[in-house]
Amino acid sequence: MPISDPTNPLVPNFKIVINGSTLSVDPETHVTSVTVDDDTELLSMFAFELVNSEWHTKELQWIDEQQQLFTIGNAVEVKLGYGDNLETIIAGEITGLEPEFNFNRLPRLTVRGYDRRHRLQRGRNTRTFVQQKDSDIAEQIARAVGLTPKTEDSRVIQPYVLQANQTDMDFLQERARRIHYEVVVEDKTLYFRPVGNIDSPIFTLSLEDDLLEFYPRLSSMGQVSEVTVCSWNPKAEANKFEWRATKGDEVSKMGGKDSGATLSENAFGTALETISDRPVMTLAEAEQMARARFNQVALSLITGEGVCRGRTDLRSGKVIGIEGIGKQFSGQYYVAATSHRYRSSGSYTTHFSVQRNAL
């Protein structure tokens, strides 16, 4: 695994592969920076900047001479690491070119693109899904945009679901939030899966090794003791139904003892949230929504941002441990987003955002 080793330092390195071919030495030596932003909610993005080697030419080096290389839609794979030990951070497609022209410095070109989730944002659709699970809907949409679905069974059959003039991305994320799932694309595979804060940490950071900065925030604002989903189904014999999610319904306390619900209730008393403004057709669906909302709120108890030496294994959707920052804040954290930043000056750092639901 390409990670830093302060006792035996290696030079950070990168490799960019376009349409299956590694970027040749000439353009590679003109790359001044590489950035990869990896996110569970937003599209993951890559950007790399090239600088011209000459001031004035009839054809600009990277904008005109290499026009075919950086064509919109070309497939790109970005690898980062140390020395020859590199790992793919993102596989996506070029979606934009951003040249810079300034009278007192060489022209530059930023090549920007996204993971293939960007295909889910092309256009808006209005359609219905009848007697399907959310995981079935995700599979159908993934195939329609040329992606291979890999979904985890969402279990509850939805009698009727409407996609009302929404992008596929907005629609799928809306369905995912209702059941505490996430929509992630890796290369050409779309994952529709539960939020992974139940998983074990993949590694631990501390100020004694790779961790450089960490800024956690504990806030009880917004925490609730109980989430109730209630609805009415005129076709059912008992047409009103409801489900309550409360303490004990956390999918995991991430190694902590007291969840956000417990801490807030002990300090300020009971706080209730009722959801009754959304169509819910079955008791099973109400249960799923109540548990999902309760866990979403709990996961915002502690949020934080940090920076560490570049680690290719630090990715969104994973659980890591952070130690050596006091008893309250040391423990497991769910990684919501990362930003891998390479600079030609020889630096590679990983910035990250995390969440936790208990102390």
Short mmCIF file of C-alpha atoms in Angstrom, two decimals, residues 168-329:
data_model
loop_
_atom_site.label_atom_id
_atom_site.label_comp_id
_atom_site.label_asym_id
_atom_site.label_seq_id
_atom_site.Cartn_x
_atom_site.Cartn_y
_atom_site.Cartn_z
CA ASP A 168 -30.65 10.44 -12.01
CA MET A 169 -28.04 11.52 -9.45
CA ASP A 170 -30.45 13.68 -7.44
CA PHE A 171 -33.11 10.97 -7.59
CA LEU A 172 -30.81 8.12 -6.51
CA GLN A 173 -29.32 10.18 -3.68
CA GLU A 174 -32.81 11.08 -2.49
CA ARG A 175 -33.74 7.37 -2.41
CA ALA A 176 -30.43 6.55 -0.73
CA ARG A 177 -30.86 9.10 2.07
CA ARG A 178 -34.29 7.71 2.91
CA ILE A 179 -32.70 4.38 3.83
CA HIS A 180 -29.20 5.50 4.96
CA TYR A 181 -27.50 4.29 1.79
CA GLU A 182 -24.93 5.97 -0.44
CA VAL A 183 -24.35 6.14 -4.20
CA VAL A 184 -20.71 5.64 -5.20
CA VAL A 185 -19.03 4.93 -8.54
CA GLU A 186 -15.63 3.27 -8.80
CA ASP A 187 -14.39 3.16 -12.39
CA LYS A 188 -17.39 1.74 -14.30
CA THR A 189 -19.17 0.16 -11.31
CA LEU A 190 -22.01 1.87 -9.44
CA TYR A 191 -22.38 0.89 -5.79
CA PHE A 192 -25.67 1.38 -3.97
CA ARG A 193 -24.91 0.37 -0.40
CA PRO A 194 -25.50 1.21 3.28
CA VAL A 195 -23.40 3.97 4.83
CA GLY A 196 -20.36 2.09 6.12
CA ASN A 197 -19.85 3.50 9.61
CA ILE A 198 -20.54 -0.01 10.96
CA ASP A 199 -17.23 -1.25 9.50
CA SER A 200 -13.96 -1.74 11.38
CA PRO A 201 -11.15 0.83 10.99
CA ILE A 202 -8.82 0.13 8.07
CA PHE A 203 -5.90 1.89 9.85
CA THR A 204 -5.15 4.39 12.63
CA LEU A 205 -3.66 7.88 12.38
CA SER A 206 -1.89 9.74 15.16
CA LEU A 207 0.27 12.83 15.55
CA GLU A 208 3.23 10.49 16.08
CA ASP A 209 3.05 9.19 12.52
CA ASP A 210 1.16 10.46 9.45
CA LEU A 211 -1.38 12.83 11.04
CA LEU A 212 -0.36 16.48 10.60
CA GLU A 213 -3.52 18.39 11.62
CA PHE A 214 -6.94 17.53 13.01
CA TYR A 215 -9.84 19.82 13.95
CA PRO A 216 -12.84 17.97 15.44
CA ARG A 217 -16.11 19.62 16.53
CA LEU A 218 -18.56 18.12 19.02
CA SER A 219 -22.07 19.58 18.78
CA SER A 220 -25.32 18.41 20.34
CA MET A 221 -27.33 20.80 18.14
CA GLY A 222 -29.79 18.86 16.02
CA GLN A 223 -29.46 15.62 17.99
CA VAL A 224 -32.76 13.91 18.78
CA SER A 225 -33.85 11.17 21.18
CA GLU A 226 -36.39 9.68 18.82
CA VAL A 227 -37.48 9.81 15.18
CA THR A 228 -41.07 8.87 14.32
CA VAL A 229 -42.34 8.26 10.81
CA CYS A 230 -46.11 8.20 10.49
CA SER A 231 -48.33 8.03 7.45
CA TRP A 232 -51.76 7.03 6.19
CA ASN A 233 -52.61 4.45 3.56
CA PRO A 234 -56.27 4.75 2.51
CA LYS A 235 -56.18 1.27 0.96
CA ALA A 236 -55.11 -0.45 4.19
CA GLU A 237 -57.57 -1.75 6.76
CA ALA A 238 -55.80 0.12 9.56
CA ASN A 239 -54.89 3.12 7.46
CA LYS A 240 -52.59 4.89 9.94
CA PHE A 241 -49.21 3.43 10.85
CA GLU A 242 -46.02 4.71 12.47
CA TRP A 243 -42.58 3.58 13.52
CA ARG A 244 -40.26 5.00 16.17
CA ALA A 245 -36.47 4.78 16.06
CA THR A 246 -34.72 5.59 19.32
CA LYS A 247 -31.63 4.85 21.41
CA GLY A 248 -30.42 1.38 20.61
CA ASP A 249 -31.24 1.68 16.91
CA GLU A 250 -27.76 2.92 16.03
CA VAL A 251 -26.19 0.62 13.44
CA SER A 252 -22.96 1.05 15.41
CA LYS A 253 -21.58 3.29 18.14
CA MET A 254 -18.19 3.19 16.43
CA GLY A 255 -16.40 2.07 19.57
CA GLY A 256 -18.02 4.76 21.72
CA LYS A 257 -20.25 4.40 24.77
CA ASP A 258 -22.83 7.19 24.53
CA SER A 259 -24.44 8.12 21.22
CA GLY A 260 -25.56 11.63 20.30
CA ALA A 261 -29.12 10.78 21.35
CA THR A 262 -28.00 9.74 24.83
CA LEU A 263 -25.69 12.71 25.36
CA SER A 264 -28.30 15.22 24.23
CA GLU A 265 -31.13 13.66 26.25
CA ASN A 266 -29.03 13.49 29.44
CA ALA A 267 -28.11 17.17 29.10
CA PHE A 268 -31.32 18.76 27.81
CA GLY A 269 -34.13 16.22 27.99
CA THR A 270 -36.08 14.43 25.30
CA ALA A 271 -36.13 15.82 21.76
CA LEU A 272 -38.47 14.29 19.20
CA GLU A 273 -38.58 14.47 15.41
CA THR A 274 -41.68 13.45 13.48
CA ILE A 275 -41.76 12.85 9.73
CA SER A 276 -45.28 12.93 8.36
CA ASP A 277 -44.97 14.95 5.15
CA ARG A 278 -43.66 12.22 2.84
CA PRO A 279 -45.60 9.43 1.16
CA VAL A 280 -44.99 6.15 2.98
CA MET A 281 -47.06 3.17 1.87
CA THR A 282 -46.09 0.38 4.28
CA LEU A 283 -44.99 -0.12 7.88
CA ALA A 284 -41.75 -1.70 6.65
CA GLU A 285 -40.96 1.47 4.71
CA ALA A 286 -41.75 3.61 7.77
CA GLU A 287 -39.37 1.52 9.87
CA GLN A 288 -36.62 1.83 7.30
CA MET A 289 -37.03 5.62 7.04
CA ALA A 290 -37.13 6.14 10.80
CA ARG A 291 -33.97 4.14 11.41
CA ALA A 292 -32.21 5.87 8.51
CA ARG A 293 -33.04 9.37 9.71
CA PHE A 294 -32.08 8.52 13.30
CA ASN A 295 -28.67 7.25 12.18
CA GLN A 296 -28.08 10.22 9.86
CA VAL A 297 -28.65 12.66 12.72
CA ALA A 298 -26.51 10.64 15.14
CA LEU A 299 -23.58 10.59 12.70
CA SER A 300 -23.34 14.38 12.88
CA LEU A 301 -22.46 14.39 16.59
CA ILE A 302 -18.75 14.87 15.87
CA THR A 303 -17.45 16.23 12.59
CA GLY A 304 -13.93 17.21 11.74
CA GLU A 305 -11.29 17.98 9.15
CA GLY A 306 -7.71 16.84 9.07
CA VAL A 307 -4.53 16.63 7.03
CA CYS A 308 -2.06 13.79 6.87
CA ARG A 309 0.91 12.79 4.77
CA GLY A 310 -0.35 11.43 1.49
CA ARG A 311 -2.03 8.04 1.88
CA THR A 312 -3.62 6.33 -1.10
CA ASP A 313 -5.63 4.06 1.23
CA LEU A 314 -7.44 7.00 2.83
CA ARG A 315 -10.74 7.06 0.91
CA SER A 316 -14.28 8.25 1.47
CA GLY A 317 -16.71 5.62 2.69
CA LYS A 318 -14.14 4.00 5.00
CA VAL A 319 -13.72 3.98 8.78
CA ILE A 320 -10.37 5.01 10.27
CA GLY A 321 -9.05 5.36 13.79
CA ILE A 322 -7.56 8.58 15.13
CA GLU A 323 -5.58 8.32 18.35
CA GLY A 324 -3.53 10.52 20.66
CA ILE A 325 -5.98 13.44 20.69
CA GLY A 326 -7.53 12.95 24.13
CA LYS A 327 -10.01 10.40 25.49
CA GLN A 328 -13.13 12.14 24.20
CA PHE A 329 -12.02 12.57 20.61
#
